[in-house]
Tab-separated table of C-alpha atoms and ligand atoms in Angstrom:
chain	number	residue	atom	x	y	z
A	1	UNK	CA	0.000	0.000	0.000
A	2	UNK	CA	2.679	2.179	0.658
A	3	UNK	CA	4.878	1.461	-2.166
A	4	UNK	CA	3.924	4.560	-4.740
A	5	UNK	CA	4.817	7.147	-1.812
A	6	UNK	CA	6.902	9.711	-2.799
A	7	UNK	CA	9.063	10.927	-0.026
A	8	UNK	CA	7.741	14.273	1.444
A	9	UNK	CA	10.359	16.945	2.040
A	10	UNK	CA	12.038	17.438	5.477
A	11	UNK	CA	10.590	20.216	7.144
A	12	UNK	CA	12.630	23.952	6.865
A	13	UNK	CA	13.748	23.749	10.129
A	14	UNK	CA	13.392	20.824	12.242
A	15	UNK	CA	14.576	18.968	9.519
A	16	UNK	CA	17.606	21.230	9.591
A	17	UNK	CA	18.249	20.117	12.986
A	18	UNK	CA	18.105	16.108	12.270
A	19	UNK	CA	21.035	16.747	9.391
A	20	UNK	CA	23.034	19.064	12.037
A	21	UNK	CA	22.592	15.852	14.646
A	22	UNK	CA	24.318	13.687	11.983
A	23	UNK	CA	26.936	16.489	10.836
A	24	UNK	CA	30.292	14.834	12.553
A	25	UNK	CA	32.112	18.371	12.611
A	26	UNK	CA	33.120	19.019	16.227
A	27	UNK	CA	32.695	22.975	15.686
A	28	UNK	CA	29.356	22.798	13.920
A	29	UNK	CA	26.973	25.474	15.127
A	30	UNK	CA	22.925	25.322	14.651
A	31	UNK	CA	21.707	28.833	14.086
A	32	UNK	CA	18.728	26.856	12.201
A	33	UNK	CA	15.953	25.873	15.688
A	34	UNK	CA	15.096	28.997	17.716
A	35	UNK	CA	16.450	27.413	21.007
A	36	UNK	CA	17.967	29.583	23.659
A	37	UNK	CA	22.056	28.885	24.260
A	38	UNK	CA	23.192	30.125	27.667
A	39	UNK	CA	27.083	30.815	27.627
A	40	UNK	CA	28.052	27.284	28.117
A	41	UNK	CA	26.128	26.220	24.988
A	42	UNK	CA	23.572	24.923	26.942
A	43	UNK	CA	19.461	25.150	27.157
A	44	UNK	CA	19.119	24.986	30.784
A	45	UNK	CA	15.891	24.121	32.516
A	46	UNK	CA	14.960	27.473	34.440
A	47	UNK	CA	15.958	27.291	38.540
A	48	UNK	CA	12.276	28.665	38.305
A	49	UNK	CA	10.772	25.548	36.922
A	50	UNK	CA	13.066	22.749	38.711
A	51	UNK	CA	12.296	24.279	42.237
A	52	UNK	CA	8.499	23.961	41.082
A	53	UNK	CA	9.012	20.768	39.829
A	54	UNK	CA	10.658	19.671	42.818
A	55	UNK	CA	7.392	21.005	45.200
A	56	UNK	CA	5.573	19.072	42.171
A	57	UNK	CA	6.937	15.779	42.800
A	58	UNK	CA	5.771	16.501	46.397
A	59	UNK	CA	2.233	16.859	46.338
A	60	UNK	CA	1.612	15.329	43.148
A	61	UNK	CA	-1.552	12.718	44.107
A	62	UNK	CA	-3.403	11.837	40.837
A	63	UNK	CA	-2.286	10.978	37.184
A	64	UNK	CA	-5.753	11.287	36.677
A	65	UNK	CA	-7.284	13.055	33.274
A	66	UNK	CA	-6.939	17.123	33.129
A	67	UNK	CA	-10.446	18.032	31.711
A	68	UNK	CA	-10.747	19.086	27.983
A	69	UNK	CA	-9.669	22.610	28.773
A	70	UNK	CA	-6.721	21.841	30.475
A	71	UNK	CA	-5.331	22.665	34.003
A	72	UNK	CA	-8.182	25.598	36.017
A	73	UNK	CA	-4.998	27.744	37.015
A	74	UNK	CA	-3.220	27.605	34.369
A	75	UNK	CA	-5.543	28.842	32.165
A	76	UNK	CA	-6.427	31.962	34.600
A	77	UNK	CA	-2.837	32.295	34.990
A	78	UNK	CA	-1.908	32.693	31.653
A	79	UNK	CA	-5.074	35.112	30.441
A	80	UNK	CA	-3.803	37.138	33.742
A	81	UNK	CA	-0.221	37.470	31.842
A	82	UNK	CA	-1.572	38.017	28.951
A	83	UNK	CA	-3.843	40.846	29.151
A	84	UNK	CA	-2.841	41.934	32.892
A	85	UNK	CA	-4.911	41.401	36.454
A	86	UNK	CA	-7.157	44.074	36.150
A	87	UNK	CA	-8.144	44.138	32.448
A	88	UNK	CA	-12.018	44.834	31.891
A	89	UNK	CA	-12.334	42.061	29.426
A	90	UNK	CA	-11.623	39.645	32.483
A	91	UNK	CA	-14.277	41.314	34.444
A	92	UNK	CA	-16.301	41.249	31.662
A	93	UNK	CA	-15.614	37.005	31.385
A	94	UNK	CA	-15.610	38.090	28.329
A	95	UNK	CA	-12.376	35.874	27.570
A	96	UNK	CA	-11.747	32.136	27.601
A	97	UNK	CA	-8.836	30.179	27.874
A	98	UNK	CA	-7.887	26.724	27.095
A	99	UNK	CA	-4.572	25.056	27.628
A	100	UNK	CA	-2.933	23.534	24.029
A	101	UNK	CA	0.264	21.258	23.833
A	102	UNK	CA	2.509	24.271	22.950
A	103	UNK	CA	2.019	27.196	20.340
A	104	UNK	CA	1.693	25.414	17.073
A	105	UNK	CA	-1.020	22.745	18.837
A	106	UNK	CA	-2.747	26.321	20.090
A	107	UNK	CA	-2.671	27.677	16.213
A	108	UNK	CA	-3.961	24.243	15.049
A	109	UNK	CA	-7.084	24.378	17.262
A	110	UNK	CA	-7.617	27.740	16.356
A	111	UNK	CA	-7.693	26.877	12.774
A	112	UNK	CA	-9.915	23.824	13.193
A	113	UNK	CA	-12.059	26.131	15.218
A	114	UNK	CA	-12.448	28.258	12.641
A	115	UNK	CA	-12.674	26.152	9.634
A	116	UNK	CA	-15.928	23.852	12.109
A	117	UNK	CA	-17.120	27.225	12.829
A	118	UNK	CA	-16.771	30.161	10.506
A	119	UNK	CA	-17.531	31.858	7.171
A	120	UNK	CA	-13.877	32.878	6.864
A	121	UNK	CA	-12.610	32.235	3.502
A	122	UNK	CA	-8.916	33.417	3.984
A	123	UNK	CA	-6.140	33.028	6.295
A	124	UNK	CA	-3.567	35.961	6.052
A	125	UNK	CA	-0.153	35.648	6.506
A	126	UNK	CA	2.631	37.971	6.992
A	127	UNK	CA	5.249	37.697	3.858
A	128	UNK	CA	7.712	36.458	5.171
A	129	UNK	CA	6.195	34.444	7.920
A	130	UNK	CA	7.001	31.240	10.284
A	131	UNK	CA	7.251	28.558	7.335
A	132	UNK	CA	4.711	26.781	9.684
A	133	UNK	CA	1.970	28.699	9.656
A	134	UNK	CA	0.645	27.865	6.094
A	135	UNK	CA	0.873	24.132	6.785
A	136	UNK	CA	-1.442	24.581	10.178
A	137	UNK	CA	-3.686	26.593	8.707
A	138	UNK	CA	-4.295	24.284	5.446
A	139	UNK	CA	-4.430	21.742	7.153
A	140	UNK	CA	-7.262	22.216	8.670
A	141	UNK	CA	-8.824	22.921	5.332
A	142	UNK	CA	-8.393	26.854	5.506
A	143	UNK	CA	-7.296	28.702	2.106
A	144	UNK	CA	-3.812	31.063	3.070
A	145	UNK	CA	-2.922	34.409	1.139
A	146	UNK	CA	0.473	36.711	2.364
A	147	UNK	CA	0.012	40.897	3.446
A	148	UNK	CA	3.456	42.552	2.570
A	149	UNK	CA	5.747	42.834	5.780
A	150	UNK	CA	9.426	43.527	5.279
A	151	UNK	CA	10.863	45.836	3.492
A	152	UNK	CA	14.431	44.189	2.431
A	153	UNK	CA	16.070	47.449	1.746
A	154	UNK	CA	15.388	49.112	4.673
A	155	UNK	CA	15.369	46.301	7.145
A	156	UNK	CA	11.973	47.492	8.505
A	157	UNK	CA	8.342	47.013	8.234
A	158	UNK	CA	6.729	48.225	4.820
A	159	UNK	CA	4.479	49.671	6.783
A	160	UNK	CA	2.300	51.278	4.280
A	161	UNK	CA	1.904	48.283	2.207
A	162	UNK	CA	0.992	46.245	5.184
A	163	UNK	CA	-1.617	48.312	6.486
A	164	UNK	CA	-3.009	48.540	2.356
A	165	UNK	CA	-3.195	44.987	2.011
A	166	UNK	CA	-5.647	44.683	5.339
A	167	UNK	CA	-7.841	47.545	3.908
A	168	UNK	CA	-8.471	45.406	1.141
A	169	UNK	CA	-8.940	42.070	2.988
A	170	UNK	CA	-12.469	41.165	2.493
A	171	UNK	CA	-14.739	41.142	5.644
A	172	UNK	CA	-14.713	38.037	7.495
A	173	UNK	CA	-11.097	36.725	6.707
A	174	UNK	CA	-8.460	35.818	9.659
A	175	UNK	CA	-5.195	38.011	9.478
A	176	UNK	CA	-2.775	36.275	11.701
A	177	UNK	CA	-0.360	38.845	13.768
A	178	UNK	CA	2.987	38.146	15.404
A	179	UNK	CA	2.233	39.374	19.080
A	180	UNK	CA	6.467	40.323	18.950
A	181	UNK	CA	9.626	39.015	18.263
A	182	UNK	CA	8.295	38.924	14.720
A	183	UNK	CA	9.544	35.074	13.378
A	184	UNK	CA	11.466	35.027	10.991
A	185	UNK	CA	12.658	38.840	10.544
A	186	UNK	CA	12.975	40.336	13.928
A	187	UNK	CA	11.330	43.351	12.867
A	188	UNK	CA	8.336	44.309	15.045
A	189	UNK	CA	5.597	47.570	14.725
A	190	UNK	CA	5.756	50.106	17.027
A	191	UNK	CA	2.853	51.154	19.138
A	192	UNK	CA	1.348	53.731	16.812
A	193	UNK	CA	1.470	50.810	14.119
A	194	UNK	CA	-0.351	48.604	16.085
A	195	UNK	CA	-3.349	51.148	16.786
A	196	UNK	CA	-3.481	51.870	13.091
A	197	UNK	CA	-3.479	48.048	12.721
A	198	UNK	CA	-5.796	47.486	15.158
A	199	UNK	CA	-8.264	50.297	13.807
A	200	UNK	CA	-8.171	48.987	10.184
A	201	UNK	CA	-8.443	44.855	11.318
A	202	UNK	CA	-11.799	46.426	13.659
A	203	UNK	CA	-12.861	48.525	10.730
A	204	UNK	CA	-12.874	45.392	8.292
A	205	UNK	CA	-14.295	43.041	10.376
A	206	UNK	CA	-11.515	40.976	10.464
A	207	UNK	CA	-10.619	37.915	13.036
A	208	UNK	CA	-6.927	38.792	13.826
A	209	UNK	CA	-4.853	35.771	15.949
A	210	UNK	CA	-1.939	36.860	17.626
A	211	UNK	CA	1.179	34.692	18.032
A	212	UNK	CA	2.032	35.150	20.744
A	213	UNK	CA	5.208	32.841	21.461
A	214	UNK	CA	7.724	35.288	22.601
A	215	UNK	CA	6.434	37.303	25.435
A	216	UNK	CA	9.237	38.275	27.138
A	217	UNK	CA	11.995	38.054	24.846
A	218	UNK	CA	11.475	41.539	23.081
A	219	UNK	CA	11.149	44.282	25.977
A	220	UNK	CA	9.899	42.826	28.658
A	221	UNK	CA	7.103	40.506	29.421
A	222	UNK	CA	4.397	43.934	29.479
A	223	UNK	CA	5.739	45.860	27.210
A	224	UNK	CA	5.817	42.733	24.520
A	225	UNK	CA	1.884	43.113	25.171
A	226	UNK	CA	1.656	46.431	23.341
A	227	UNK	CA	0.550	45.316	20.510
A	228	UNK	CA	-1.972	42.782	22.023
A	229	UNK	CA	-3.255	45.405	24.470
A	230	UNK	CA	-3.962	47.842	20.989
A	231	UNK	CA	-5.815	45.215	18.780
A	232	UNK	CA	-8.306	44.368	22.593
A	233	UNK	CA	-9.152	48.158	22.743
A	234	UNK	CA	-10.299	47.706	19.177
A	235	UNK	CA	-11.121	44.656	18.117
A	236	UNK	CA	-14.592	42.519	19.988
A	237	UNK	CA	-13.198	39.565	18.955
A	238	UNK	CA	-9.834	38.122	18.891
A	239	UNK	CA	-7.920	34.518	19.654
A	240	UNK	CA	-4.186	34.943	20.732
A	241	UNK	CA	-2.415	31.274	20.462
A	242	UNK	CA	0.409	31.743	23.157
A	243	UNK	CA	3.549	29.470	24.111
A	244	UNK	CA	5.836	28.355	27.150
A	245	UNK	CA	8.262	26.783	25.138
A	246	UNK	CA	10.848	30.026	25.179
A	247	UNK	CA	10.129	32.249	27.992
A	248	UNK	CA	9.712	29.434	30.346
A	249	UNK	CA	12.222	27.275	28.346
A	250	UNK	CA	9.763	23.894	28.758
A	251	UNK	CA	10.306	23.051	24.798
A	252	UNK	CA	9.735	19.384	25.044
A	253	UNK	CA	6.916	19.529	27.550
A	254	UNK	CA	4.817	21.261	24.815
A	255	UNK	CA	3.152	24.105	27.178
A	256	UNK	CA	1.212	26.678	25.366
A	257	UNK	CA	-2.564	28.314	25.530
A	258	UNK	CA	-5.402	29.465	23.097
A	259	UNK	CA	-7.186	32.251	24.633
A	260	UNK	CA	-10.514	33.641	22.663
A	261	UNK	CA	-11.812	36.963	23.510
A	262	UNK	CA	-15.836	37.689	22.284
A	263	UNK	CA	-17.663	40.358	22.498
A	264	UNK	CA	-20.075	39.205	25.486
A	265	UNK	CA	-19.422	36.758	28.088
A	266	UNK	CA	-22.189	34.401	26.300
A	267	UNK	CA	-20.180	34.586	22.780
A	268	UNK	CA	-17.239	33.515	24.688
A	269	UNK	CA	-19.281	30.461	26.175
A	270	UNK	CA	-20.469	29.429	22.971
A	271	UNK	CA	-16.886	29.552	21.674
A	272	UNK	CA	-15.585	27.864	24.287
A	273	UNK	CA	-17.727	24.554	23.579
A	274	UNK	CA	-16.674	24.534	20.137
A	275	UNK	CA	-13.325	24.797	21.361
A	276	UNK	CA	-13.746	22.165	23.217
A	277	UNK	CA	-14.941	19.605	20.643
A	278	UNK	CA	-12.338	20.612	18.409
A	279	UNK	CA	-9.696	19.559	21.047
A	280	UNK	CA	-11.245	16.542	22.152
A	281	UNK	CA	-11.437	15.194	18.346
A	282	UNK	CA	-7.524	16.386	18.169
A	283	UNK	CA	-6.050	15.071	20.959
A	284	UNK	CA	-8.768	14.347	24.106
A	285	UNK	CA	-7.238	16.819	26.228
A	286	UNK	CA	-3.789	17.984	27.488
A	287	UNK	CA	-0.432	16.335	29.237
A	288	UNK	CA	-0.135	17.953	32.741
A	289	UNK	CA	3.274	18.401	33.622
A	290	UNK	CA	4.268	21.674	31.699
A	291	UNK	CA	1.298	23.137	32.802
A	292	UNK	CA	1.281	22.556	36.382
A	293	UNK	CA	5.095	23.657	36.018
A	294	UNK	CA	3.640	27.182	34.759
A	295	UNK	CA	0.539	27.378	37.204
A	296	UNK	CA	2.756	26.596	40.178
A	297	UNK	CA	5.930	29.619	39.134
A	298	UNK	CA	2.849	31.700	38.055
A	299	UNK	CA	0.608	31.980	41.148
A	300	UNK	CA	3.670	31.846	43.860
A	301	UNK	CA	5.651	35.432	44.525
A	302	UNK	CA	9.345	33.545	45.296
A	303	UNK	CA	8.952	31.726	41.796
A	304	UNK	CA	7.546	34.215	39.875
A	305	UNK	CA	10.050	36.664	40.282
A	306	UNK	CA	12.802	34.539	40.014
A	307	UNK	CA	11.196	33.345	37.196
A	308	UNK	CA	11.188	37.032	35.443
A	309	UNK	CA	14.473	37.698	36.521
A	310	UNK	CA	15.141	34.287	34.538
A	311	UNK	CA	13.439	35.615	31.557
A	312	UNK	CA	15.039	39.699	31.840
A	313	UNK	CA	18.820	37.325	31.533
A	314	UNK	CA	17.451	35.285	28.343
A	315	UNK	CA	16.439	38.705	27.004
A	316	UNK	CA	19.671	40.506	27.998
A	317	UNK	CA	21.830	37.684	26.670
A	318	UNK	CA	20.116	37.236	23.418
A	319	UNK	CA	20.827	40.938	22.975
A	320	UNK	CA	24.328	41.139	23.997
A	321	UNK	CA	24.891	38.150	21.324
A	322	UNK	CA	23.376	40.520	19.068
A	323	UNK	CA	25.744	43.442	19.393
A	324	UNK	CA	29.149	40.719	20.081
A	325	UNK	CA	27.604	39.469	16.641
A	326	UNK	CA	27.784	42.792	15.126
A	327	UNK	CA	31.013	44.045	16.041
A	328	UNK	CA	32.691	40.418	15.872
A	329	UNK	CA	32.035	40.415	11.610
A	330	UNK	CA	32.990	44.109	11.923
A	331	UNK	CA	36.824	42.393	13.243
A	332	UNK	CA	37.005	39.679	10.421
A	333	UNK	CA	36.662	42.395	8.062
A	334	UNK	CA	33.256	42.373	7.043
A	335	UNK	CA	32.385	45.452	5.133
A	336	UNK	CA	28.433	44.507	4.060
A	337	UNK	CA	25.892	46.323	6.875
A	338	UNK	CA	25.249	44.342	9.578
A	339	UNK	CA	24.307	47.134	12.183
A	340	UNK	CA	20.312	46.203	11.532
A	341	UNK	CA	20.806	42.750	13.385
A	342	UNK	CA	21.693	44.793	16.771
A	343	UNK	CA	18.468	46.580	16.277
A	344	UNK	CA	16.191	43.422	16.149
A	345	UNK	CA	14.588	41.889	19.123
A	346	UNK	CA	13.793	38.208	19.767
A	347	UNK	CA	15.678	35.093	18.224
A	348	UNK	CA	15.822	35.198	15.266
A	349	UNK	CA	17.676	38.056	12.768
A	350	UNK	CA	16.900	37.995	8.395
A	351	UNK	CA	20.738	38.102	7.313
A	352	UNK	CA	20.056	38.420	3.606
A	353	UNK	CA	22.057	35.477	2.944
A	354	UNK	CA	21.397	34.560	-0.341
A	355	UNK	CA	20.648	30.166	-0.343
A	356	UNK	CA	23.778	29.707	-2.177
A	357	UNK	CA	25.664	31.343	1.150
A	358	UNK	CA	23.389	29.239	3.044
A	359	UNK	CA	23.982	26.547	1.504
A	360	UNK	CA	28.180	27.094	1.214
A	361	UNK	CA	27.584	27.937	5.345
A	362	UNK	CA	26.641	24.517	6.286
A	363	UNK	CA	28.553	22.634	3.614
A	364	UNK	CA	32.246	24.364	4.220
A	365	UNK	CA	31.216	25.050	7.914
A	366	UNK	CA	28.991	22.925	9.485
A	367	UNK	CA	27.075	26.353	10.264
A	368	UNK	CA	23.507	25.832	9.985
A	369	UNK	CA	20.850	28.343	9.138
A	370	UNK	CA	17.642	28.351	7.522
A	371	UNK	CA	17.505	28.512	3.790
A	372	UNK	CA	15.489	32.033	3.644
A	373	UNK	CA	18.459	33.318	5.505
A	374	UNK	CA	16.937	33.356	9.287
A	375	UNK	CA	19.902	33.086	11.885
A	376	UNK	CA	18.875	32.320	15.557
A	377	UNK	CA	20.988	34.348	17.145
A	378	UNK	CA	19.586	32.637	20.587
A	379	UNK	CA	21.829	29.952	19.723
A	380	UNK	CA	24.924	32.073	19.492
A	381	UNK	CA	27.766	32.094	22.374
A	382	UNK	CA	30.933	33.989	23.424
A	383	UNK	CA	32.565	30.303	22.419
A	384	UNK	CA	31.109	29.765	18.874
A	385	UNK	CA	31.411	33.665	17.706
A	386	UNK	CA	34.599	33.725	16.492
A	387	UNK	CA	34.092	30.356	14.193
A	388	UNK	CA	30.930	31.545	13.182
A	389	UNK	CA	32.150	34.956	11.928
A	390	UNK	CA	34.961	33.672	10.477
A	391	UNK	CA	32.875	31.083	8.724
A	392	UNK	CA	30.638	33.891	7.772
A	393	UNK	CA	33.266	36.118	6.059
A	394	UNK	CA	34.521	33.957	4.189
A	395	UNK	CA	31.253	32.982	2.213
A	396	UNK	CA	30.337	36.854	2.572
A	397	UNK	CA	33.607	37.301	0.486
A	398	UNK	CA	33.916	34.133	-1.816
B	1	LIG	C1	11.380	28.211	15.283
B	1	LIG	O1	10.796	28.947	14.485
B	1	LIG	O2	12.554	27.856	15.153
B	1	LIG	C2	10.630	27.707	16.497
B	1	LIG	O3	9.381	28.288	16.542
B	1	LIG	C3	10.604	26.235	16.581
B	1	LIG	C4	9.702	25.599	15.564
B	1	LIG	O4	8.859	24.813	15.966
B	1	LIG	O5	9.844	25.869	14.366
C-alpha cells in the first residue's frame, strides 16, 4: 500500500536540525531551531521551573485526566499574563482560555475552530512568515494568502503596504499577527502601528490571531503586550495562540494556551464549547506536567520573580549576542551592513544570505541556518562567535 509514496520533504527547520545531529564536525553550530544557548552552549531548565518541579513531585496525588480545557490555574494564569490582572475584558468574562500542547497545537485548534465554525474564507499571513503557519492553517482545510511585511532594503516594516493589504482584505477573513519578536525577521511595529493596525483589522471586520510565542523576549514581558493590548481596545473579537516553550524554556513539555476573547461573556461560552470539541477530536485533552510547572511559578511570589528575573537574563543575553555578533564580523573584516541585526529583538535576525551562502555555510562550515536566511541568534555564544564569523566572512567574500 505504501509502495507509490513519494518521499515528502524534510521540514525547513526541524529537519535542519536532524542533518546538524548527523553532521560529525566538532565545531558545527545550529543557528537553524530557535532554542535559547546560555554561555556554556547549553538550554538549561529554568531554577524557576526545577524548584516547582521539585514542590511538584511533592504533592503530586493523581495521574488522573486534566479536563478538555486543560489545568483551572493555568488557564487563569496565563489570560492574567496576557492581558494583565485588572483588564475589563476579564471582568467582563468576556475571555476564555484553554490550555494547548505548545504554540503550534494552540494555532492548530484555532484553525480547526475556525474552519468547524466560521464563514472565513482566507487566512492571512505575513510575507515572510514562520514557514509553519501555512501548513497549520491548510491543514485544517483553511485557504492562506500573504500581506506585505518587510521591506528588504530598509530592514523594517513596509508599513504602508501592510496596512493597504488589510484595507483590502475582504470582511470576514483571519489576518494572523505576530504578538512580537516577529519570526522570521525580527522586525516588530511600534505602538502607533499597532493602533493603526488594530483600527483597520476592527474597521474590516476581520478575526486577527496573535502569536504570541515570545512574550518576554522583546522588551519585557508587558511591554511585549503592546501590541496585544492595541488590537483588545479595538477589536470585539480576537484569539491569541500563546507558548511556554521560550520564555519558560519547557520546549519538550509542549506548554502553550489558546485564549478567545468575544464580544459578550455568552459569545465567549459558545466559543468555548466549540473549542472544546475541536480539542477533544484532536487530541482528548492535554499532558499535565508543563502546565502545572507554569501554574505553580505563576501563582507563587518567590517563583515568579525569580522566574522574570530568569526571563530579563534570556532577554539581555540574546541581545548582547546581538551586538558581540555585530562588532565580531565588523573584526574579520566584514564590510556589508550588519548594524540592523543589533536593532532586532527576539531570536531570530533575516541576514540576507542569499541560499547559495546558506547553503556554502553549512557545507564548508557545518554552520547551519535556515535557507530564507533566518539566523537564531539565541543559539549564538561567546565560544562559537569567532568560528561563526569567520565562517561567515569567508562565504560573505567568496
Ligand atoms: C522556530 O521557528 O525555530 C521555532 O518556533 C521552533 C519551531 O517549531 O519551528
Amino acid at each position: 500500500m505504501f509502495d507509490s509514496l513519494v518521499a515528502a520533504p524534510p521540514d525547513p527547520i526541524l529537519g535542519l536540525t536532524e542533518t546538524f545531529k548527523k553532521d560529525p564536525n566538532p565545531r558545527k553550530v545550529n543557528l537553524g531551531v530557535g532554542v535559547y544557548k546560555d554561555a556554556q552552549g547549553h538550554t538549561p531548565v529554568l531554577a524557576s521551573v526545577k524548584r516547582a518541579e521539585e514542590m511538584l513531585l511533592r504533592v503530586e496525588q493523581t495521574k488522573n485526566y486534566l479536563p478538555i480545557e486543560g489545568n483551572a490555574e493555568f488557564d487563569a494564569a496565563t489570560l492574567t499574563l496576557l492581558l494583565g490582572a485588572d483588564h475589563a475584558i476579564l471582568r467582563e468574562g468576556r475571555a476564555v482560555t484553554t490550555q494547548a500542547p505548545g504554540g503550534t497545537g494552540a494555532l492548530r485548534v484555532a484553525a480547526d475552530f475556525i474552519a468547524s465554525t466560521l464563514d472565513a474564507k482566507t487566512v492571512w499571513l505575513s510575507d515572510p512568515t514562520w514557514p509553519n503557519h501555512p501548513n497549520v492553517f491548510q491543514a485544517a482545510g483553511l485557504k492562506t494568502a500573504t500581506y506585505p511585511y518587510f521591506d528588504k532594503q530598509r530592514n523594517s516594516v513596509d508599513f504602508a503596504a501592510m496596512l493597504a493589504a488589510l484595507q483590502a482584505a475582504p470582511t470576514g477573513d483571519v489576518v494572523v499577527l505576530h504578538g512580537c519578536c516577529h519570526n522570521p525577521t525580527g522586525v516588530d511595529l511600534d505602538r502607533t502601528q499597532w493602533r493603526a493596525i488594530a483600527e483597520v483589522v476592527a474597521a474590516r471586520g476581520l478575526l486577527p490571531i496573535v502569536d504570541f510565542a515570545y512574550q518576554g523576549f522583546a522588551d519585557g514581558l508587558d511591554e511585549d503586550a503592546t501590541g496585544l493590548n492595541e488590537l483588545t481596545r479595538h477589536c470585539p473579537d480576537l484569539l491569541i495562540a500563546s507558548s511556554y516553550s521560550k520564555n519558560f524554556g519547557l520546549y519538550s513539555e509542549r506548554v502553550g494556551a489558546l485564549t478567545l476573547v468575544a464580544a459578550t461573556s455568552d459569545a465567549a461560552a459558545t466559543a468555548l464549547s466549540h473549542i472544546k470539541r475541536v480539542i477533544r477530536a484532536n487530541y482528548s485533552n492535554p499532558p499535565a506536567h508543563g502546565a502545572a510547572i507554569v501554574a505553580t511559578v505563576l501563582n507563587d511570589s518567590a517563583l515568579r520573580s525569580t522566574w522574570e528575573a530568569e526571563v530579563r537574563e534570556m532577554r539581555d543575553r540574546i541581545n548582547t549576542m546581538r551586538h558581540l555578533f555585530v562588532e565580531t564580523l565588523h573584526e574579520k573584516g566584514v564590510d556589508q551592513d550588519f548594524s540592523f541585526i543589533a536593532r532586532q529583538r527576539g531570536m531570530f535576525s533575516f541576514s540576507g544570505l542569499t541560499p547559495e551562502q546558506v547553503k556554502a555555510l553549512r557545507e564548508r562550515h557545518a554552520v547551519y541556518v535556515v535557507g530564507s536566511g533566518r539566523i537564531s541568534v539565541a543559539g549564538m555564544t561567546e565560544g562559537n562567535m569567532d568560528y561563526l564569523c569567520t565562517a561567515l566572512a569567508d562565504v560573505l567574500t567568496r
